[in-house]
Amino acid sequence: MKNQTLVIFLFLCSFWSLFAQENNALIAAENLKYRIHLGFINAAEATIKSSSVTSKMGDRTVRKVEIEGVTTGVLELFSPLKDYWSALIDTETMLPLKTEMRKREGRYRKEETVLYQMDKGFAKITSPQNKPVTSTIQGPKDLLDLISAYYFLRSKPVTEKKPGSRWSAQVLVDSKIYELVLVVKSKETINTEAGKKTSIKTNILLPKNDMFKEEDAIRLWISDDEYQVPLKIQVNLKIGFLTIDLIDYNIQGKKIYFPKASL
C-alpha cells in the first residue's frame, strides 16, 4: 500500500478541481503542495505546478503541468519513493496531447509516455517495461488523463449547485479507462492547516475495487471562495485512513492562505 499512496493522490486530482473558477482553470505558475498521512504516519508530500508560459505542440497551444511526489519520514527510510507525472494540455480544449510518467519506488522502475490522438479515436501508449513496448487503446474524443482531468473539470464551476448534484468523466489510468462520479454533499466549516475555512463537502464514487473500503470512500472539502481548491481529503482504505492536507499554495509567487509557507 505504501507504494500506492501517491498514485491515490493523483487519482483524486481528477475531480478535485471541479470547483475552480470558469475560464480560469489552467492558471499560469500555480503551485500547490500537499502533505499525505496514512493513519498517524507522515507518508509523503506532493506538489502540483503549472508552467508560467505556454508552448506549441504542432498547431496547438499547450501548457505544461507537473506533479511530483516523494515519501517522507519513516517510509523514506524503508521504502523510498519518487514519482513524477507531466501533461501537455491544450489550452483551448483542456484535453491532453501528451503525458509522461516516471516511477521510482524502491527497486521498482516504470516509465510511460502517452500520445493522445482522440480525433482518430485512440491513444498511443509507450513504455519500455510493457510487452509490447507500444500499444494503443480506443476511447472517446474527450478522453482525459488524470492531470488534464484536474484542469478540464476545473472549468466547470459547481459551487452554487444543490446537494446531490453529480458530474462524471472518463479518465485513462494505467492503460484502462474509468468512469468516475463526483457528488456534491453540503457546505461545512472545517479546521485546516490555514485555520478554519468554509468549504464544500463532496464524495467521489469509484468503480468496484479491492483498494477502497466502500463505494463512496473518498471525501473532499473544497474551499468555498474565489480559489476553490481542495483543502482536505479523507480516503477510507481497507487498511486504514489516508488523509491529504493542503499546506502551501501560491499563484505567480503570490501566497494564498499560507503567507509564511514556501514551496
mmCIF file of C-alpha atoms in Angstrom:
data_model
loop_
_atom_site.group_PDB
_atom_site.id
_atom_site.type_symbol
_atom_site.label_atom_id
_atom_site.label_comp_id
_atom_site.label_asym_id
_atom_site.label_seq_id
_atom_site.Cartn_x
_atom_site.Cartn_y
_atom_site.Cartn_z
ATOM 1 C CA MET A 1 0.000 0.000 0.000
ATOM 2 C CA LYS A 2 2.804 2.450 0.762
ATOM 3 C CA ASN A 3 3.839 2.466 -2.906
ATOM 4 C CA GLN A 4 0.240 3.297 -3.917
ATOM 5 C CA THR A 5 -0.091 6.397 -1.717
ATOM 6 C CA LEU A 6 0.943 8.928 -4.370
ATOM 7 C CA VAL A 7 -0.981 7.085 -7.060
ATOM 8 C CA ILE A 8 -4.139 7.582 -4.995
ATOM 9 C CA PHE A 9 -3.245 11.265 -4.617
ATOM 10 C CA LEU A 10 -3.008 11.727 -8.381
ATOM 11 C CA PHE A 11 -6.136 9.629 -8.890
ATOM 12 C CA LEU A 12 -8.051 12.090 -6.714
ATOM 13 C CA CYS A 13 -6.802 15.048 -8.744
ATOM 14 C CA SER A 14 -9.211 14.014 -11.482
ATOM 15 C CA PHE A 15 -12.080 15.551 -9.551
ATOM 16 C CA TRP A 16 -10.572 17.979 -7.077
ATOM 17 C CA SER A 17 -10.666 20.920 -9.441
ATOM 18 C CA LEU A 18 -14.319 20.712 -10.373
ATOM 19 C CA PHE A 19 -14.636 23.694 -8.052
ATOM 20 C CA ALA A 20 -12.364 26.286 -9.635
ATOM 21 C CA GLN A 21 -13.448 29.392 -11.488
ATOM 22 C CA GLU A 22 -14.875 29.426 -15.023
ATOM 23 C CA ASN A 23 -12.317 30.418 -17.699
ATOM 24 C CA ASN A 24 -9.528 30.436 -15.116
ATOM 25 C CA ALA A 25 -8.821 26.733 -14.838
ATOM 26 C CA LEU A 26 -5.350 26.355 -16.326
ATOM 27 C CA ILE A 27 -3.679 29.134 -14.347
ATOM 28 C CA ALA A 28 -0.096 30.094 -15.188
ATOM 29 C CA ALA A 29 2.513 29.485 -12.474
ATOM 30 C CA GLU A 30 0.072 27.950 -9.990
ATOM 31 C CA ASN A 31 1.757 25.855 -7.275
ATOM 32 C CA LEU A 32 0.054 23.662 -4.669
ATOM 33 C CA LYS A 33 1.688 21.491 -2.022
ATOM 34 C CA TYR A 34 0.047 18.684 -0.047
ATOM 35 C CA ARG A 35 1.052 16.548 2.933
ATOM 36 C CA ILE A 36 -0.163 12.935 2.920
ATOM 37 C CA HIS A 37 -0.734 10.865 6.073
ATOM 38 C CA LEU A 38 -1.550 7.160 6.353
ATOM 39 C CA GLY A 39 -3.149 6.900 9.761
ATOM 40 C CA PHE A 40 -0.698 8.616 12.119
ATOM 41 C CA ILE A 41 2.249 8.106 9.726
ATOM 42 C CA ASN A 42 3.594 11.090 7.774
ATOM 43 C CA ALA A 43 3.771 9.220 4.464
ATOM 44 C CA ALA A 44 4.532 11.641 1.619
ATOM 45 C CA GLU A 45 4.387 15.108 0.104
ATOM 46 C CA ALA A 46 3.193 16.065 -3.371
ATOM 47 C CA THR A 47 3.276 19.242 -5.457
ATOM 48 C CA ILE A 48 1.258 20.350 -8.497
ATOM 49 C CA LYS A 49 2.876 23.038 -10.662
ATOM 50 C CA SER A 50 1.776 24.648 -13.917
ATOM 51 C CA SER A 51 4.263 26.363 -16.240
ATOM 52 C CA SER A 52 4.464 30.150 -16.347
ATOM 53 C CA VAL A 53 4.444 30.201 -20.172
ATOM 54 C CA THR A 54 2.733 28.272 -22.968
ATOM 55 C CA SER A 55 4.400 26.436 -25.862
ATOM 56 C CA LYS A 56 3.415 24.818 -29.158
ATOM 57 C CA MET A 57 2.771 21.164 -29.993
ATOM 58 C CA GLY A 58 2.046 21.103 -33.693
ATOM 59 C CA ASP A 59 -0.533 23.821 -34.281
ATOM 60 C CA ARG A 60 -1.903 23.628 -30.728
ATOM 61 C CA THR A 61 -1.035 25.913 -27.811
ATOM 62 C CA VAL A 62 -0.255 23.912 -24.680
ATOM 63 C CA ARG A 63 0.647 24.493 -21.051
ATOM 64 C CA LYS A 64 2.769 22.007 -19.128
ATOM 65 C CA VAL A 65 1.696 20.748 -15.717
ATOM 66 C CA GLU A 66 3.970 18.680 -13.473
ATOM 67 C CA ILE A 67 3.225 16.641 -10.374
ATOM 68 C CA GLU A 68 5.969 15.299 -8.116
ATOM 69 C CA GLY A 69 5.614 13.064 -5.092
ATOM 70 C CA VAL A 70 8.145 11.795 -2.551
ATOM 71 C CA THR A 71 7.903 9.716 0.582
ATOM 72 C CA THR A 72 8.832 11.326 3.889
ATOM 73 C CA GLY A 73 9.535 10.267 7.467
ATOM 74 C CA VAL A 74 9.657 6.559 8.260
ATOM 75 C CA LEU A 75 8.579 5.468 4.783
ATOM 76 C CA GLU A 76 11.528 7.317 3.266
ATOM 77 C CA LEU A 77 13.843 5.028 5.253
ATOM 78 C CA PHE A 78 12.153 1.726 4.438
ATOM 79 C CA SER A 79 10.552 2.312 1.055
ATOM 80 C CA PRO A 80 11.788 5.481 -0.685
ATOM 81 C CA LEU A 81 9.543 6.699 -3.476
ATOM 82 C CA LYS A 82 9.965 9.443 -6.067
ATOM 83 C CA ASP A 83 7.236 9.709 -8.682
ATOM 84 C CA TYR A 84 6.794 12.208 -11.496
ATOM 85 C CA TRP A 85 3.905 12.914 -13.870
ATOM 86 C CA SER A 86 3.547 15.622 -16.516
ATOM 87 C CA ALA A 87 0.990 16.620 -19.137
ATOM 88 C CA LEU A 88 0.891 18.961 -22.111
ATOM 89 C CA ILE A 89 -2.662 20.300 -22.096
ATOM 90 C CA ASP A 90 -4.385 22.074 -24.976
ATOM 91 C CA THR A 91 -5.249 25.498 -23.547
ATOM 92 C CA GLU A 92 -8.335 25.783 -25.769
ATOM 93 C CA THR A 93 -9.953 22.352 -25.367
ATOM 94 C CA MET A 94 -8.372 21.455 -21.971
ATOM 95 C CA LEU A 95 -7.656 17.975 -23.386
ATOM 96 C CA PRO A 96 -4.308 16.167 -23.070
ATOM 97 C CA LEU A 97 -1.981 15.902 -26.062
ATOM 98 C CA LYS A 98 0.949 14.163 -24.372
ATOM 99 C CA THR A 99 1.623 12.783 -20.897
ATOM 100 C CA GLU A 100 4.709 11.305 -19.237
ATOM 101 C CA MET A 101 5.168 9.277 -16.073
ATOM 102 C CA ARG A 102 8.261 8.108 -14.170
ATOM 103 C CA LYS A 103 8.023 5.940 -11.054
ATOM 104 C CA ARG A 104 10.909 5.235 -8.684
ATOM 105 C CA GLU A 105 9.580 3.103 -5.828
ATOM 106 C CA GLY A 106 12.300 1.168 -4.016
ATOM 107 C CA ARG A 107 13.788 -1.057 -6.728
ATOM 108 C CA TYR A 108 10.700 -0.742 -8.902
ATOM 109 C CA ARG A 109 11.008 1.372 -12.056
ATOM 110 C CA LYS A 110 8.323 2.309 -14.574
ATOM 111 C CA GLU A 111 8.275 4.873 -17.369
ATOM 112 C CA GLU A 112 5.400 5.647 -19.712
ATOM 113 C CA THR A 113 4.550 8.136 -22.443
ATOM 114 C CA VAL A 114 1.053 8.561 -23.896
ATOM 115 C CA LEU A 115 0.233 10.452 -27.098
ATOM 116 C CA TYR A 116 -3.465 11.306 -27.357
ATOM 117 C CA GLN A 117 -4.879 11.151 -30.884
ATOM 118 C CA MET A 118 -8.524 11.131 -29.888
ATOM 119 C CA ASP A 119 -9.592 12.776 -33.145
ATOM 120 C CA LYS A 120 -8.651 9.378 -34.577
ATOM 121 C CA GLY A 121 -10.219 7.544 -31.644
ATOM 122 C CA PHE A 122 -7.158 6.203 -29.852
ATOM 123 C CA ALA A 123 -4.219 6.942 -27.546
ATOM 124 C CA LYS A 124 -0.720 5.529 -28.150
ATOM 125 C CA ILE A 125 0.993 4.168 -25.034
ATOM 126 C CA THR A 126 4.769 3.577 -24.949
ATOM 127 C CA SER A 127 6.677 2.011 -22.040
ATOM 128 C CA PRO A 128 9.964 0.055 -22.042
ATOM 129 C CA GLN A 129 8.557 -2.092 -19.236
ATOM 130 C CA ASN A 130 5.469 -3.154 -21.223
ATOM 131 C CA LYS A 131 5.088 -6.086 -23.579
ATOM 132 C CA PRO A 132 4.667 -4.975 -26.288
ATOM 133 C CA VAL A 133 6.530 -1.724 -25.698
ATOM 134 C CA THR A 134 3.974 0.246 -27.743
ATOM 135 C CA SER A 135 0.210 -0.286 -27.741
ATOM 136 C CA THR A 136 -2.973 1.644 -28.471
ATOM 137 C CA ILE A 137 -6.253 1.993 -26.613
ATOM 138 C CA GLN A 138 -9.528 3.171 -28.111
ATOM 139 C CA GLY A 139 -11.549 5.813 -26.327
ATOM 140 C CA PRO A 140 -13.930 8.781 -26.632
ATOM 141 C CA LYS A 141 -12.869 12.097 -28.166
ATOM 142 C CA ASP A 142 -12.989 13.769 -24.746
ATOM 143 C CA LEU A 143 -10.831 11.129 -23.001
ATOM 144 C CA LEU A 144 -8.778 12.623 -20.161
ATOM 145 C CA ASP A 145 -5.712 11.620 -18.244
ATOM 146 C CA LEU A 146 -5.562 12.334 -14.517
ATOM 147 C CA ILE A 147 -3.781 15.670 -14.827
ATOM 148 C CA SER A 148 -5.881 17.088 -17.658
ATOM 149 C CA ALA A 149 -8.999 15.971 -15.786
ATOM 150 C CA TYR A 150 -7.812 18.142 -12.906
ATOM 151 C CA TYR A 151 -7.945 21.200 -15.153
ATOM 152 C CA PHE A 152 -10.650 20.278 -17.645
ATOM 153 C CA LEU A 153 -13.182 19.716 -14.884
ATOM 154 C CA ARG A 154 -11.866 22.780 -13.132
ATOM 155 C CA SER A 155 -13.511 24.915 -15.824
ATOM 156 C CA LYS A 156 -16.958 23.804 -14.643
ATOM 157 C CA PRO A 157 -17.987 25.750 -11.507
ATOM 158 C CA VAL A 158 -20.373 23.908 -9.202
ATOM 159 C CA THR A 159 -20.228 25.962 -6.016
ATOM 160 C CA GLU A 160 -23.856 27.021 -6.475
ATOM 161 C CA LYS A 161 -25.139 23.537 -7.260
ATOM 162 C CA LYS A 162 -27.529 21.830 -4.873
ATOM 163 C CA PRO A 163 -26.612 18.812 -2.708
ATOM 164 C CA GLY A 164 -26.977 15.655 -4.754
ATOM 165 C CA SER A 165 -25.732 17.214 -7.999
ATOM 166 C CA ARG A 166 -23.445 14.856 -9.937
ATOM 167 C CA TRP A 167 -20.709 15.051 -12.601
ATOM 168 C CA SER A 168 -18.795 12.281 -14.354
ATOM 169 C CA ALA A 169 -15.747 11.919 -16.620
ATOM 170 C CA GLN A 170 -13.852 9.159 -18.423
ATOM 171 C CA VAL A 171 -10.199 9.030 -17.407
ATOM 172 C CA LEU A 172 -7.278 6.916 -18.665
ATOM 173 C CA VAL A 173 -5.360 5.349 -15.754
ATOM 174 C CA ASP A 174 -2.717 2.618 -16.176
ATOM 175 C CA SER A 175 -3.932 1.706 -19.678
ATOM 176 C CA LYS A 176 -7.563 1.393 -18.557
ATOM 177 C CA ILE A 177 -10.497 3.795 -18.889
ATOM 178 C CA TYR A 178 -12.563 4.503 -15.778
ATOM 179 C CA GLU A 179 -15.747 6.484 -15.286
ATOM 180 C CA LEU A 180 -15.643 8.477 -12.060
ATOM 181 C CA VAL A 181 -18.572 10.300 -10.468
ATOM 182 C CA LEU A 182 -18.469 13.274 -8.082
ATOM 183 C CA VAL A 183 -21.427 14.074 -5.812
ATOM 184 C CA VAL A 184 -21.967 17.405 -4.007
ATOM 185 C CA LYS A 185 -22.964 16.859 -0.351
ATOM 186 C CA SER A 186 -23.073 20.075 1.707
ATOM 187 C CA LYS A 187 -21.253 23.196 2.890
ATOM 188 C CA GLU A 188 -19.118 22.877 6.023
ATOM 189 C CA THR A 189 -16.628 24.902 8.053
ATOM 190 C CA ILE A 190 -13.547 22.767 8.714
ATOM 191 C CA ASN A 191 -10.220 23.106 10.508
ATOM 192 C CA THR A 192 -7.280 23.234 8.087
ATOM 193 C CA GLU A 193 -3.551 23.920 8.184
ATOM 194 C CA ALA A 194 -4.512 27.558 7.451
ATOM 195 C CA GLY A 195 -7.196 27.793 10.127
ATOM 196 C CA LYS A 196 -10.984 27.491 9.852
ATOM 197 C CA LYS A 197 -12.263 27.582 6.282
ATOM 198 C CA THR A 198 -15.710 27.424 4.729
ATOM 199 C CA SER A 199 -15.791 24.529 2.300
ATOM 200 C CA ILE A 200 -17.939 22.377 0.051
ATOM 201 C CA LYS A 201 -18.019 18.719 1.034
ATOM 202 C CA THR A 202 -18.154 16.162 -1.790
ATOM 203 C CA ASN A 203 -17.863 12.423 -2.349
ATOM 204 C CA ILE A 204 -16.252 10.539 -5.218
ATOM 205 C CA LEU A 205 -17.914 7.319 -6.366
ATOM 206 C CA LEU A 206 -15.491 4.762 -7.779
ATOM 207 C CA PRO A 207 -15.813 1.511 -9.725
ATOM 208 C CA LYS A 208 -15.742 -1.595 -7.532
ATOM 209 C CA ASN A 209 -12.173 -2.420 -6.487
ATOM 210 C CA ASP A 210 -10.090 -4.086 -3.785
ATOM 211 C CA MET A 211 -8.372 -0.928 -2.512
ATOM 212 C CA PHE A 212 -11.214 1.122 -1.019
ATOM 213 C CA LYS A 213 -13.481 0.054 1.805
ATOM 214 C CA GLU A 214 -16.706 1.304 0.223
ATOM 215 C CA GLU A 215 -18.041 2.849 -2.982
ATOM 216 C CA ASP A 216 -18.054 6.411 -1.579
ATOM 217 C CA ALA A 217 -14.856 6.025 0.446
ATOM 218 C CA ILE A 218 -13.380 9.351 -0.720
ATOM 219 C CA ARG A 219 -14.463 12.636 0.876
ATOM 220 C CA LEU A 220 -13.199 16.020 -0.328
ATOM 221 C CA TRP A 221 -13.538 19.511 1.137
ATOM 222 C CA ILE A 222 -13.113 22.325 -1.409
ATOM 223 C CA SER A 223 -12.549 25.974 -0.427
ATOM 224 C CA ASP A 224 -15.754 27.973 -0.898
ATOM 225 C CA ASP A 225 -14.037 31.110 -2.203
ATOM 226 C CA GLU A 226 -12.552 32.606 -5.360
ATOM 227 C CA TYR A 227 -9.773 29.966 -5.458
ATOM 228 C CA GLN A 228 -11.956 26.871 -4.993
ATOM 229 C CA VAL A 229 -9.131 24.399 -4.368
ATOM 230 C CA PRO A 230 -9.069 21.134 -2.392
ATOM 231 C CA LEU A 231 -8.293 21.873 1.263
ATOM 232 C CA LYS A 232 -8.634 18.390 2.720
ATOM 233 C CA ILE A 233 -9.240 14.832 1.504
ATOM 234 C CA GLN A 234 -10.012 11.690 3.503
ATOM 235 C CA VAL A 235 -9.859 8.221 1.959
ATOM 236 C CA ASN A 236 -11.278 5.185 3.765
ATOM 237 C CA LEU A 237 -8.979 2.354 2.677
ATOM 238 C CA LYS A 238 -9.338 -1.260 3.723
ATOM 239 C CA ILE A 239 -6.096 -0.889 5.705
ATOM 240 C CA GLY A 240 -6.937 2.464 7.325
ATOM 241 C CA PHE A 241 -7.475 6.159 6.660
ATOM 242 C CA LEU A 242 -5.446 8.223 4.199
ATOM 243 C CA THR A 243 -5.557 11.985 4.868
ATOM 244 C CA ILE A 244 -4.319 14.677 2.467
ATOM 245 C CA ASP A 245 -3.974 18.333 3.561
ATOM 246 C CA LEU A 246 -3.096 21.450 1.584
ATOM 247 C CA ILE A 247 -0.041 23.022 3.240
ATOM 248 C CA ASP A 248 1.057 25.650 0.705
ATOM 249 C CA TYR A 249 -0.458 27.456 -2.281
ATOM 250 C CA ASN A 250 0.742 30.285 -4.495
ATOM 251 C CA ILE A 251 -0.114 31.794 -7.876
ATOM 252 C CA GLN A 252 2.697 33.542 -9.759
ATOM 253 C CA GLY A 253 4.584 33.881 -6.499
ATOM 254 C CA LYS A 254 1.662 35.322 -4.518
ATOM 255 C CA LYS A 255 0.997 33.351 -1.352
ATOM 256 C CA ILE A 256 -2.567 32.145 -0.845
ATOM 257 C CA TYR A 257 -3.700 31.085 2.682
ATOM 258 C CA PHE A 258 -0.093 30.398 3.830
ATOM 259 C CA PRO A 259 1.888 33.666 3.985
ATOM 260 C CA LYS A 260 4.827 32.057 5.827
ATOM 261 C CA ALA A 261 4.974 28.801 3.870
ATOM 262 C CA SER A 262 7.310 28.150 0.958
ATOM 263 C CA LEU A 263 7.294 25.730 -1.943
#
